[in-house]
mmCIF file of C-alpha atoms in Angstrom:
data_model
loop_
_atom_site.group_PDB
_atom_site.id
_atom_site.type_symbol
_atom_site.label_atom_id
_atom_site.label_comp_id
_atom_site.label_asym_id
_atom_site.label_seq_id
_atom_site.Cartn_x
_atom_site.Cartn_y
_atom_site.Cartn_z
ATOM 1 C CA MET A 1 6.471 51.728 22.376
ATOM 2 C CA ARG A 2 7.648 48.629 20.675
ATOM 3 C CA LEU A 3 6.215 45.292 21.610
ATOM 4 C CA ALA A 4 8.579 42.131 22.450
ATOM 5 C CA LEU A 5 6.298 40.060 20.243
ATOM 6 C CA PHE A 6 7.937 42.245 17.057
ATOM 7 C CA PRO A 7 10.947 41.114 16.380
ATOM 8 C CA ALA A 8 10.000 37.218 18.198
ATOM 9 C CA ILE A 9 7.328 36.565 14.984
ATOM 10 C CA LEU A 10 9.795 38.986 12.496
ATOM 11 C CA LEU A 11 12.659 36.554 12.783
ATOM 12 C CA ALA A 12 10.398 33.125 12.663
ATOM 13 C CA ALA A 13 10.594 32.303 9.482
ATOM 14 C CA GLY A 14 14.628 32.448 9.161
ATOM 15 C CA ILE A 15 14.742 30.315 12.684
ATOM 16 C CA VAL A 16 14.785 26.138 12.134
ATOM 17 C CA LEU A 17 14.835 24.768 15.752
ATOM 18 C CA PRO A 18 15.804 21.758 16.450
ATOM 19 C CA SER A 19 13.303 18.771 17.671
ATOM 20 C CA PRO A 20 12.846 17.339 21.213
ATOM 21 C CA ALA A 21 15.271 15.009 21.826
ATOM 22 C CA ALA A 22 14.509 12.055 19.820
ATOM 23 C CA ALA A 23 13.712 7.920 21.661
ATOM 24 C CA ASP A 24 15.035 7.028 18.121
ATOM 25 C CA PRO A 25 15.468 9.669 15.036
ATOM 26 C CA LEU A 26 15.005 8.241 11.505
ATOM 27 C CA THR A 27 16.319 10.282 8.438
ATOM 28 C CA TYR A 28 13.353 9.386 5.621
ATOM 29 C CA ALA A 29 15.691 6.268 3.696
ATOM 30 C CA GLU A 30 16.289 5.109 7.629
ATOM 31 C CA ALA A 31 12.585 5.001 7.811
ATOM 32 C CA LEU A 32 11.980 3.403 4.171
ATOM 33 C CA ALA A 33 14.736 0.750 5.419
ATOM 34 C CA ARG A 34 13.140 -0.103 8.596
ATOM 35 C CA ALA A 35 9.955 -0.237 7.172
ATOM 36 C CA ALA A 36 10.916 -2.243 4.264
ATOM 37 C CA ALA A 37 12.629 -4.816 7.346
ATOM 38 C CA ASN A 38 9.380 -4.893 9.179
ATOM 39 C CA ALA A 39 6.392 -4.706 7.825
ATOM 40 C CA PRO A 40 4.077 -6.795 8.877
ATOM 41 C CA SER A 41 1.737 -6.920 5.621
ATOM 42 C CA LEU A 42 5.620 -7.706 3.925
ATOM 43 C CA LYS A 43 5.864 -10.753 5.735
ATOM 44 C CA ALA A 44 2.764 -11.495 4.976
ATOM 45 C CA ARG A 45 2.923 -10.596 0.335
ATOM 46 C CA ALA A 46 6.523 -13.283 1.211
ATOM 47 C CA ALA A 47 5.014 -16.351 2.989
ATOM 48 C CA THR A 48 1.859 -15.757 0.109
ATOM 49 C CA THR A 49 4.888 -16.033 -2.729
ATOM 50 C CA ASP A 50 6.745 -18.632 -0.923
ATOM 51 C CA ALA A 51 3.618 -21.021 -0.527
ATOM 52 C CA ALA A 52 2.764 -20.563 -3.877
ATOM 53 C CA ARG A 53 6.379 -21.368 -5.273
ATOM 54 C CA SER A 54 5.699 -24.731 -2.851
ATOM 55 C CA SER A 55 2.065 -25.511 -4.072
ATOM 56 C CA ALA A 56 4.022 -25.118 -7.974
ATOM 57 C CA ILE A 57 5.984 -28.345 -7.395
ATOM 58 C CA ALA A 58 3.692 -30.819 -7.073
ATOM 59 C CA ALA A 59 1.129 -29.116 -10.461
ATOM 60 C CA ASP A 60 2.049 -31.287 -12.652
ATOM 61 C CA ARG A 61 2.589 -34.740 -10.796
ATOM 62 C CA LEU A 62 0.711 -37.749 -11.537
ATOM 63 C CA PRO A 63 -1.715 -38.938 -9.090
ATOM 64 C CA ASP A 64 -0.385 -40.920 -6.265
ATOM 65 C CA PRO A 65 -1.068 -44.655 -6.559
ATOM 66 C CA THR A 66 -3.711 -46.423 -5.152
ATOM 67 C CA LEU A 67 -3.595 -50.250 -2.982
ATOM 68 C CA ASP A 68 -6.729 -51.589 -3.689
ATOM 69 C CA LEU A 69 -7.658 -54.555 -1.300
ATOM 70 C CA GLY A 70 -10.717 -57.420 -1.721
ATOM 71 C CA ILE A 71 -12.167 -60.164 -1.138
ATOM 72 C CA SER A 72 -14.205 -61.194 -5.065
ATOM 73 C CA GLY A 73 -16.310 -64.247 -5.077
ATOM 74 C CA PHE A 74 -18.024 -64.599 -0.941
ATOM 75 C CA PRO A 75 -20.665 -67.351 -0.558
ATOM 76 C CA VAL A 76 -23.343 -65.874 1.471
ATOM 77 C CA THR A 77 -25.116 -68.441 1.757
ATOM 78 C CA GLY A 78 -25.562 -72.308 -0.248
ATOM 79 C CA PRO A 79 -23.279 -75.178 1.622
ATOM 80 C CA ASN A 80 -20.222 -72.694 1.561
ATOM 81 C CA ALA A 81 -21.797 -69.701 2.599
ATOM 82 C CA GLY A 82 -18.818 -68.340 5.219
ATOM 83 C CA SER A 83 -15.362 -70.364 3.929
ATOM 84 C CA LEU A 84 -13.172 -68.537 1.832
ATOM 85 C CA THR A 85 -11.790 -72.565 1.266
ATOM 86 C CA ARG A 86 -14.174 -74.574 -0.113
ATOM 87 C CA ASP A 87 -16.030 -72.325 -3.015
ATOM 88 C CA ASP A 88 -13.271 -72.571 -6.095
ATOM 89 C CA PHE A 89 -14.701 -68.869 -6.905
ATOM 90 C CA THR A 90 -13.000 -67.120 -3.375
ATOM 91 C CA MET A 91 -11.178 -65.365 -4.007
ATOM 92 C CA ALA A 92 -8.827 -62.093 -1.894
ATOM 93 C CA THR A 93 -6.854 -59.752 -4.711
ATOM 94 C CA ILE A 94 -4.845 -56.827 -3.775
ATOM 95 C CA GLY A 95 -4.368 -54.809 -6.770
ATOM 96 C CA PHE A 96 -2.511 -51.188 -7.370
ATOM 97 C CA SER A 97 -4.047 -48.925 -10.390
ATOM 98 C CA GLN A 98 -2.887 -45.548 -11.337
ATOM 99 C CA GLN A 99 -4.142 -42.270 -12.483
ATOM 100 C CA PHE A 100 -2.698 -40.667 -15.530
ATOM 101 C CA PRO A 101 -4.352 -37.112 -16.509
ATOM 102 C CA ASN A 102 -3.602 -36.028 -19.810
ATOM 103 C CA LEU A 103 -1.131 -34.033 -21.274
ATOM 104 C CA ALA A 104 -1.798 -31.447 -22.184
ATOM 105 C CA LYS A 105 -4.274 -31.136 -18.509
ATOM 106 C CA ARG A 106 -0.960 -31.193 -15.941
ATOM 107 C CA HIS A 107 1.037 -28.896 -18.433
ATOM 108 C CA ALA A 108 -2.436 -26.492 -18.485
ATOM 109 C CA ARG A 109 -1.810 -26.808 -14.706
ATOM 110 C CA ALA A 110 1.951 -25.870 -14.485
ATOM 111 C CA GLN A 111 0.872 -22.867 -16.581
ATOM 112 C CA ARG A 112 -1.547 -21.789 -13.700
ATOM 113 C CA ALA A 113 0.601 -22.384 -10.274
ATOM 114 C CA ALA A 114 3.370 -20.689 -12.343
ATOM 115 C CA ALA A 115 1.364 -17.781 -13.888
ATOM 116 C CA GLU A 116 -0.032 -17.668 -9.390
ATOM 117 C CA ILE A 117 3.212 -17.938 -8.450
ATOM 118 C CA GLY A 118 3.398 -14.167 -10.482
ATOM 119 C CA VAL A 119 0.269 -13.546 -9.237
ATOM 120 C CA ALA A 120 1.463 -13.720 -5.744
ATOM 121 C CA GLN A 121 4.708 -11.859 -6.899
ATOM 122 C CA ALA A 122 2.944 -9.078 -8.419
ATOM 123 C CA GLY A 123 1.101 -8.291 -5.140
ATOM 124 C CA GLU A 124 3.771 -9.174 -2.850
ATOM 125 C CA LEU A 125 6.095 -6.011 -5.608
ATOM 126 C CA VAL A 126 2.152 -3.756 -4.904
ATOM 127 C CA GLU A 127 3.086 -4.016 -1.161
ATOM 128 C CA ALA A 128 6.166 -3.443 -0.779
ATOM 129 C CA ARG A 129 5.097 -0.602 -2.458
ATOM 130 C CA ASN A 130 1.921 0.880 -0.548
ATOM 131 C CA VAL A 131 4.298 0.719 2.365
ATOM 132 C CA ARG A 132 6.900 2.378 0.931
ATOM 133 C CA LEU A 133 4.967 5.441 0.158
ATOM 134 C CA GLU A 134 2.448 5.877 3.559
ATOM 135 C CA THR A 135 6.101 5.109 5.481
ATOM 136 C CA ALA A 136 7.355 8.008 3.425
ATOM 137 C CA LEU A 137 4.169 10.812 3.600
ATOM 138 C CA ALA A 138 3.542 9.313 7.422
ATOM 139 C CA TRP A 139 7.380 10.627 7.798
ATOM 140 C CA ILE A 140 7.136 14.343 6.225
ATOM 141 C CA ASP A 141 3.842 14.466 7.350
ATOM 142 C CA LEU A 142 5.845 13.724 10.967
ATOM 143 C CA HIS A 143 9.234 16.526 10.038
ATOM 144 C CA TYR A 144 6.963 19.462 8.981
ATOM 145 C CA GLY A 145 3.920 18.872 11.570
ATOM 146 C CA GLU A 146 6.755 18.945 14.534
ATOM 147 C CA ARG A 147 7.742 22.690 12.920
ATOM 148 C CA ARG A 148 4.213 23.731 12.080
ATOM 149 C CA LEU A 149 4.658 22.857 16.343
ATOM 150 C CA ALA A 150 7.289 24.699 16.397
ATOM 151 C CA GLN A 151 6.651 28.561 15.261
ATOM 152 C CA LEU A 152 3.232 27.929 16.889
ATOM 153 C CA ASP A 153 4.911 28.071 20.230
ATOM 154 C CA LEU A 154 7.294 30.444 19.761
ATOM 155 C CA LEU A 155 4.317 32.638 18.839
ATOM 156 C CA SER A 156 3.028 30.961 21.927
ATOM 157 C CA ALA A 157 6.149 32.040 24.005
ATOM 158 C CA SER A 158 5.739 35.803 23.013
ATOM 159 C CA LEU A 159 1.766 36.418 24.574
ATOM 160 C CA ASP A 160 4.175 36.558 27.105
ATOM 161 C CA ASP A 161 6.357 39.933 27.331
ATOM 162 C CA LEU A 162 2.919 40.782 24.528
ATOM 163 C CA GLN A 163 0.769 40.420 28.262
ATOM 164 C CA LYS A 164 3.478 42.275 30.295
ATOM 165 C CA THR A 165 4.018 45.375 27.948
ATOM 166 C CA VAL A 166 -0.040 45.711 28.216
ATOM 167 C CA THR A 167 -0.109 45.117 31.926
ATOM 168 C CA ALA A 168 3.023 48.288 32.686
ATOM 169 C CA ARG A 169 0.435 50.130 29.593
ATOM 170 C CA LEU A 170 -2.555 49.645 31.472
ATOM 171 C CA ALA A 171 -0.457 50.199 34.668
ATOM 172 C CA SER A 172 0.470 53.798 32.707
ATOM 173 C CA GLY A 173 -2.531 54.738 31.907
ATOM 174 C CA SER A 174 -2.006 54.853 28.397
ATOM 175 C CA ALA A 175 -4.295 51.801 27.624
ATOM 176 C CA ARG A 176 -7.427 50.443 27.408
ATOM 177 C CA PRO A 177 -8.925 48.225 30.617
ATOM 178 C CA SER A 178 -10.462 46.034 27.976
ATOM 179 C CA GLN A 179 -6.911 46.282 25.694
ATOM 180 C CA ALA A 180 -6.444 43.380 28.772
ATOM 181 C CA LEU A 181 -8.444 41.026 26.755
ATOM 182 C CA GLU A 182 -6.560 40.496 23.578
ATOM 183 C CA PRO A 183 -3.450 38.969 24.672
ATOM 184 C CA GLU A 184 -5.332 36.487 25.680
ATOM 185 C CA GLN A 185 -7.813 35.983 22.172
ATOM 186 C CA LEU A 186 -4.396 35.610 20.444
ATOM 187 C CA ARG A 187 -3.117 33.269 22.708
ATOM 188 C CA ALA A 188 -6.203 31.392 22.488
ATOM 189 C CA ALA A 189 -6.302 31.068 19.451
ATOM 190 C CA VAL A 190 -2.976 30.288 18.748
ATOM 191 C CA ALA A 191 -4.024 27.163 21.482
ATOM 192 C CA ASP A 192 -6.852 26.585 18.483
ATOM 193 C CA ARG A 193 -3.961 25.199 16.049
ATOM 194 C CA ARG A 194 -1.476 24.107 17.953
ATOM 195 C CA ALA A 195 -3.785 22.393 19.422
ATOM 196 C CA GLU A 196 -4.793 20.534 16.255
ATOM 197 C CA MET A 197 -0.797 21.169 15.265
ATOM 198 C CA VAL A 198 -0.342 17.994 18.257
ATOM 199 C CA ALA A 199 -2.588 15.548 16.742
ATOM 200 C CA VAL A 200 -1.115 15.974 13.224
ATOM 201 C CA VAL A 201 2.082 15.355 15.064
ATOM 202 C CA ALA A 202 0.400 12.512 17.218
ATOM 203 C CA GLN A 203 -1.688 10.856 13.990
ATOM 204 C CA ALA A 204 2.087 10.410 12.076
ATOM 205 C CA ARG A 205 4.080 9.376 14.103
ATOM 206 C CA ALA A 206 1.645 6.879 14.852
ATOM 207 C CA ARG A 207 1.371 5.862 11.028
ATOM 208 C CA LEU A 208 4.952 5.502 10.784
ATOM 209 C CA ALA A 209 5.133 3.251 13.948
ATOM 210 C CA ARG A 210 3.173 1.046 12.110
ATOM 211 C CA TYR A 211 5.239 0.357 9.233
ATOM 212 C CA THR A 212 8.724 0.981 11.009
ATOM 213 C CA GLY A 213 8.001 -0.955 14.293
ATOM 214 C CA ASN A 214 9.671 1.765 16.355
ATOM 215 C CA SER A 215 7.643 2.605 20.168
ATOM 216 C CA ASP A 216 8.062 6.049 19.356
ATOM 217 C CA PRO A 217 9.662 6.881 16.289
ATOM 218 C CA GLU A 218 11.117 10.396 16.022
ATOM 219 C CA VAL A 219 12.540 12.284 12.618
ATOM 220 C CA SER A 220 16.217 14.036 11.604
ATOM 221 C CA GLY A 221 17.198 15.223 8.733
ATOM 222 C CA ASP A 222 15.599 16.587 5.749
ATOM 223 C CA PRO A 223 13.005 15.502 3.819
ATOM 224 C CA PRO A 224 14.796 14.279 0.476
ATOM 225 C CA ALA A 225 15.124 16.602 -2.783
ATOM 226 C CA LEU A 226 13.126 14.310 -5.446
ATOM 227 C CA GLU A 227 13.189 15.521 -8.830
ATOM 228 C CA VAL A 228 9.376 14.816 -10.846
ATOM 229 C CA ASP A 229 10.179 13.699 -14.626
ATOM 230 C CA PRO A 230 6.992 13.513 -16.112
ATOM 231 C CA ASP A 231 7.766 12.474 -19.544
ATOM 232 C CA ARG A 232 10.432 9.327 -17.834
ATOM 233 C CA LEU A 233 7.136 8.334 -15.543
ATOM 234 C CA ARG A 234 4.666 8.364 -18.659
ATOM 235 C CA ALA A 235 7.383 5.924 -20.339
ATOM 236 C CA SER A 236 8.131 3.516 -17.369
ATOM 237 C CA LEU A 237 3.920 2.542 -16.833
ATOM 238 C CA ASP A 238 4.254 -0.914 -17.964
ATOM 239 C CA THR A 239 5.957 -1.643 -15.171
ATOM 240 C CA LEU A 240 4.410 -0.571 -12.574
ATOM 241 C CA PRO A 241 3.081 -3.373 -9.836
ATOM 242 C CA ALA A 242 -0.094 -2.771 -10.370
ATOM 243 C CA LEU A 243 0.149 -3.308 -13.470
ATOM 244 C CA ARG A 244 2.085 -5.745 -13.030
ATOM 245 C CA ALA A 245 -0.708 -7.714 -11.550
ATOM 246 C CA LEU A 246 -3.390 -7.364 -13.560
ATOM 247 C CA ASP A 247 -1.072 -8.785 -15.944
ATOM 248 C CA ALA A 248 -0.496 -11.239 -13.962
ATOM 249 C CA GLY A 249 -3.855 -12.303 -13.497
ATOM 250 C CA ILE A 250 -4.566 -11.950 -17.223
ATOM 251 C CA ALA A 251 -1.514 -15.446 -17.369
ATOM 252 C CA ALA A 252 -3.866 -17.311 -14.927
ATOM 253 C CA ALA A 253 -6.945 -16.817 -16.747
ATOM 254 C CA GLU A 254 -5.065 -17.685 -19.847
ATOM 255 C CA ALA A 255 -3.500 -21.336 -17.845
ATOM 256 C CA ASP A 256 -7.869 -21.396 -16.828
ATOM 257 C CA VAL A 257 -8.569 -21.686 -21.034
ATOM 258 C CA ARG A 258 -6.153 -23.610 -21.244
ATOM 259 C CA MET A 259 -7.201 -26.149 -18.774
ATOM 260 C CA ALA A 260 -11.014 -25.415 -19.786
ATOM 261 C CA ARG A 261 -9.895 -26.496 -22.801
ATOM 262 C CA ALA A 262 -7.475 -30.016 -21.296
ATOM 263 C CA ASP A 263 -11.219 -31.594 -19.672
ATOM 264 C CA LYS A 264 -11.662 -31.947 -23.426
ATOM 265 C CA ARG A 265 -9.441 -35.477 -23.714
ATOM 266 C CA PRO A 266 -9.455 -37.876 -21.818
ATOM 267 C CA ASP A 267 -7.584 -38.962 -19.023
ATOM 268 C CA TRP A 268 -6.926 -42.851 -18.436
ATOM 269 C CA ARG A 269 -6.438 -45.305 -15.669
ATOM 270 C CA VAL A 270 -3.429 -48.688 -14.691
ATOM 271 C CA GLY A 271 -4.981 -51.088 -12.667
ATOM 272 C CA VAL A 272 -2.752 -54.577 -11.807
ATOM 273 C CA SER A 273 -4.192 -56.328 -9.381
ATOM 274 C CA TYR A 274 -3.678 -60.143 -8.127
ATOM 275 C CA GLY A 275 -5.878 -62.683 -6.326
ATOM 276 C CA ARG A 276 -5.692 -65.474 -4.235
ATOM 277 C CA ARG A 277 -8.075 -68.567 -4.386
ATOM 278 C CA ASP A 278 -7.513 -71.771 -3.281
ATOM 279 C CA PRO A 279 -4.693 -73.581 -3.774
ATOM 280 C CA ALA A 280 -6.414 -76.520 -5.906
ATOM 281 C CA PHE A 281 -7.613 -73.508 -7.787
ATOM 282 C CA GLY A 282 -5.152 -71.744 -8.745
ATOM 283 C CA ASP A 283 -4.273 -67.481 -8.599
ATOM 284 C CA LEU A 284 -5.604 -65.208 -11.185
ATOM 285 C CA ALA A 285 -4.014 -62.167 -12.166
ATOM 286 C CA SER A 286 -5.332 -58.482 -13.915
ATOM 287 C CA VAL A 287 -5.289 -55.544 -16.012
ATOM 288 C CA GLY A 288 -6.893 -53.029 -16.976
ATOM 289 C CA VAL A 289 -7.491 -49.588 -18.670
ATOM 290 C CA SER A 290 -9.777 -47.231 -18.515
ATOM 291 C CA VAL A 291 -10.321 -44.289 -20.332
ATOM 292 C CA ASP A 292 -12.656 -41.657 -19.757
ATOM 293 C CA LEU A 293 -15.225 -40.832 -22.432
ATOM 294 C CA PRO A 294 -16.097 -36.430 -23.266
ATOM 295 C CA LEU A 295 -18.547 -37.817 -24.939
ATOM 296 C CA PHE A 296 -21.212 -34.656 -24.468
ATOM 297 C CA ALA A 297 -18.943 -31.206 -24.582
ATOM 298 C CA GLY A 298 -21.759 -29.732 -25.151
ATOM 299 C CA ARG A 299 -23.304 -29.501 -22.346
ATOM 300 C CA ARG A 300 -20.104 -30.428 -20.255
ATOM 301 C CA GLN A 301 -16.526 -28.605 -21.065
ATOM 302 C CA ASN A 302 -17.465 -26.144 -24.414
ATOM 303 C CA PRO A 303 -19.947 -23.848 -21.641
ATOM 304 C CA LYS A 304 -16.488 -24.023 -18.786
ATOM 305 C CA ILE A 305 -14.321 -23.297 -21.651
ATOM 306 C CA ASP A 306 -16.266 -20.269 -22.472
ATOM 307 C CA ALA A 307 -16.741 -19.396 -19.290
ATOM 308 C CA SER A 308 -12.676 -19.088 -19.297
ATOM 309 C CA LYS A 309 -12.421 -17.639 -22.288
ATOM 310 C CA SER A 310 -14.622 -14.418 -20.423
ATOM 311 C CA GLN A 311 -13.345 -14.162 -17.630
ATOM 312 C CA ALA A 312 -9.454 -14.442 -19.686
ATOM 313 C CA GLN A 313 -11.673 -11.185 -21.896
ATOM 314 C CA ARG A 314 -12.735 -9.742 -18.752
ATOM 315 C CA ALA A 315 -9.150 -10.216 -16.982
ATOM 316 C CA ARG A 316 -8.156 -8.654 -19.867
ATOM 317 C CA PHE A 317 -10.640 -5.344 -20.208
ATOM 318 C CA ASP A 318 -9.713 -4.562 -16.437
ATOM 319 C CA ARG A 319 -5.774 -4.186 -16.987
ATOM 320 C CA GLU A 320 -7.125 -1.967 -20.343
ATOM 321 C CA ALA A 321 -8.800 -0.361 -17.099
ATOM 322 C CA GLY A 322 -6.225 -0.308 -14.997
ATOM 323 C CA GLU A 323 -3.634 1.668 -17.942
ATOM 324 C CA ARG A 324 -5.776 4.101 -18.264
ATOM 325 C CA GLU A 325 -6.350 5.125 -15.241
ATOM 326 C CA LEU A 326 -3.003 5.500 -13.967
ATOM 327 C CA VAL A 327 -2.250 7.578 -16.956
ATOM 328 C CA ALA A 328 -5.346 9.621 -15.547
ATOM 329 C CA ALA A 329 -4.430 9.157 -12.041
ATOM 330 C CA LEU A 330 -0.824 10.408 -12.381
ATOM 331 C CA ASP A 331 -1.709 13.692 -14.869
ATOM 332 C CA ALA A 332 -3.971 14.890 -12.047
ATOM 333 C CA ASP A 333 -0.879 14.555 -9.057
ATOM 334 C CA LEU A 334 1.325 16.504 -11.855
ATOM 335 C CA ALA A 335 -1.627 19.523 -12.251
ATOM 336 C CA ASP A 336 -1.483 18.957 -8.632
ATOM 337 C CA HIS A 337 1.611 19.777 -7.973
ATOM 338 C CA ALA A 338 1.564 22.282 -10.311
ATOM 339 C CA MET A 339 -0.338 23.707 -8.254
ATOM 340 C CA HIS A 340 1.149 23.413 -5.247
ATOM 341 C CA HIS A 341 4.142 24.562 -6.545
ATOM 342 C CA GLU A 342 3.076 27.770 -7.733
ATOM 343 C CA ARG A 343 1.524 28.248 -4.233
ATOM 344 C CA LEU A 344 4.590 27.744 -2.091
ATOM 345 C CA ARG A 345 6.112 30.083 -4.570
ATOM 346 C CA ASN A 346 3.655 32.880 -3.626
ATOM 347 C CA ALA A 347 3.351 32.181 -0.496
ATOM 348 C CA ARG A 348 7.102 32.708 0.268
ATOM 349 C CA GLU A 349 7.653 35.633 -2.937
ATOM 350 C CA THR A 350 4.462 37.263 -1.891
ATOM 351 C CA LEU A 351 1.886 36.528 0.718
ATOM 352 C CA VAL A 352 5.037 36.512 3.940
ATOM 353 C CA PRO A 353 6.486 38.630 2.645
ATOM 354 C CA LEU A 354 3.694 41.315 2.773
ATOM 355 C CA ALA A 355 2.455 40.196 6.031
ATOM 356 C CA LYS A 356 5.882 40.411 7.178
ATOM 357 C CA ARG A 357 5.842 44.456 6.490
ATOM 358 C CA ARG A 358 2.213 45.219 7.657
ATOM 359 C CA ALA A 359 3.103 43.652 11.187
ATOM 360 C CA GLU A 360 6.188 46.783 10.530
ATOM 361 C CA LEU A 361 3.924 48.858 10.186
ATOM 362 C CA ASP A 362 1.484 48.118 12.341
ATOM 363 C CA ARG A 363 3.891 48.014 15.219
ATOM 364 C CA ASP A 364 4.869 51.067 14.926
ATOM 365 C CA SER A 365 1.805 52.657 14.163
ATOM 366 C CA TYR A 366 1.025 50.989 17.365
ATOM 367 C CA ALA A 367 4.445 52.579 18.882
ATOM 368 C CA ALA A 368 4.099 56.310 17.745
ATOM 369 C CA GLY A 369 0.015 55.901 19.701
ATOM 370 C CA LYS A 370 -1.354 56.219 16.074
ATOM 371 C CA LEU A 371 -3.069 52.068 16.034
ATOM 372 C CA ASP A 372 -4.954 50.529 18.578
ATOM 373 C CA LEU A 373 -3.591 47.701 20.627
ATOM 374 C CA GLY A 374 -6.433 44.951 18.561
ATOM 375 C CA THR A 375 -5.498 46.254 15.176
ATOM 376 C CA ALA A 376 -1.102 45.305 15.255
ATOM 377 C CA LEU A 377 -2.180 41.994 17.396
ATOM 378 C CA LEU A 378 -4.680 40.242 13.559
ATOM 379 C CA SER A 379 -1.379 41.493 12.094
ATOM 380 C CA THR A 380 0.636 39.579 14.107
ATOM 381 C CA LEU A 381 -1.983 36.794 13.987
ATOM 382 C CA ALA A 382 -2.042 37.053 10.129
ATOM 383 C CA LEU A 383 2.359 37.487 9.912
ATOM 384 C CA ALA A 384 2.245 33.299 12.102
ATOM 385 C CA GLU A 385 -0.894 32.559 9.918
ATOM 386 C CA ALA A 386 1.326 33.288 6.934
ATOM 387 C CA GLU A 387 4.183 31.646 8.249
ATOM 388 C CA VAL A 388 2.215 28.731 9.061
ATOM 389 C CA GLU A 389 0.397 28.033 6.294
ATOM 390 C CA THR A 390 3.998 29.014 4.230
ATOM 391 C CA LEU A 391 5.020 25.249 5.813
ATOM 392 C CA ASN A 392 1.104 23.557 5.078
ATOM 393 C CA ARG A 393 2.106 24.739 1.250
ATOM 394 C CA GLU A 394 6.055 23.287 1.491
ATOM 395 C CA ALA A 395 4.568 20.040 2.595
ATOM 396 C CA GLU A 396 1.539 19.335 0.689
ATOM 397 C CA VAL A 397 4.825 20.007 -2.163
ATOM 398 C CA ALA A 398 7.194 17.806 -0.762
ATOM 399 C CA ARG A 399 4.437 15.162 0.167
ATOM 400 C CA ASP A 400 3.135 15.288 -3.972
ATOM 401 C CA ALA A 401 7.246 14.779 -4.919
ATOM 402 C CA VAL A 402 6.832 11.464 -2.243
ATOM 403 C CA ARG A 403 4.084 10.623 -3.086
ATOM 404 C CA ILE A 404 4.268 10.426 -7.122
ATOM 405 C CA THR A 405 7.891 9.925 -7.467
ATOM 406 C CA ILE A 406 7.245 6.399 -5.448
ATOM 407 C CA THR A 407 3.618 6.040 -6.688
ATOM 408 C CA TYR A 408 4.735 5.791 -10.456
ATOM 409 C CA GLN A 409 8.725 5.280 -10.912
ATOM 410 C CA GLU A 410 9.709 2.957 -12.837
ATOM 411 C CA GLU A 411 9.983 -0.999 -10.930
ATOM 412 C CA ARG A 412 13.512 -1.830 -10.985
ATOM 413 C CA PRO A 413 14.505 -5.960 -10.723
#
């Protein structure tokens, strides 16, 4: 007797079931665009860049002038104590002073502020790429998760027909009573796999909602056909945001060195004041200049210069280490991608055809009474597992392509 289960399973490989009614279907490109527009982390990075630009405006400006008000020569003892007019020394003063940091220090501050803008912009690029990558992977996981879930649902629905077949064979006396339990065992195994896949789909949907802002996102369309070009990727490593962030760190550290060196040059201050006295004695005006004297550089400025030089050297070493890490990571990802491609080819060309052929042979043997139902069910389950595993491997290849192209592709202005 031929089981209704087997034709359904054999057709599963060629069937692409439509996804359930989508609350807000997103293609791959739409998901990336929506994440770029809505991700809060990107807005936070943009605000950081705006703050750095605003701070740079005042970086090399002169400090605000100082208003000085006072009374000098006020008598507190003697015959004129407490009087503002009877003592020829008493004077009310008003004055202004302006500090002038040395020009090298002002230039260094401007360079440091420009470096901070570079650091903020690099951080914005890094976060944008991270958001794009996580959104893309969430879309891929949701797409393939729903396809695998549909495959398992098809198998689960086919078990009802199997149960009817077993019940009929029991009624006719051609099957053992224990065989009535075998469809239930298979259904339990499928239920376990389905529960796992439901969790995978829910997790992917939650990740996609996080970046796109959709409360209940659904996917539509096919995954992108991404071409991985190893030579081009290796040639464009220097443009990656991760390395640009390290370059910006080097620029900031070198600006700190220039600021430390500028401290060895004296700052100066100019002050003017006007003193008002009793008209009998006349008013006074004063002008003064004060100059810093960095006379003890060996214990003050020089140690700071050495420390900033060490920090700049550390930033350069970090950059070299970051480049080596990216090269190694790219080679490892390319190796994984090649391996996953080979596994997918093996599944499509060998594992699934063999599982399908075995299921067909076991089906015919069972129908001819030469094979027990349990063995036939195992063959059916093995075919379903092979189909789901093929989707798993296809998802791995798609994830690899997305991760490699987004992580290592050239950053264009």
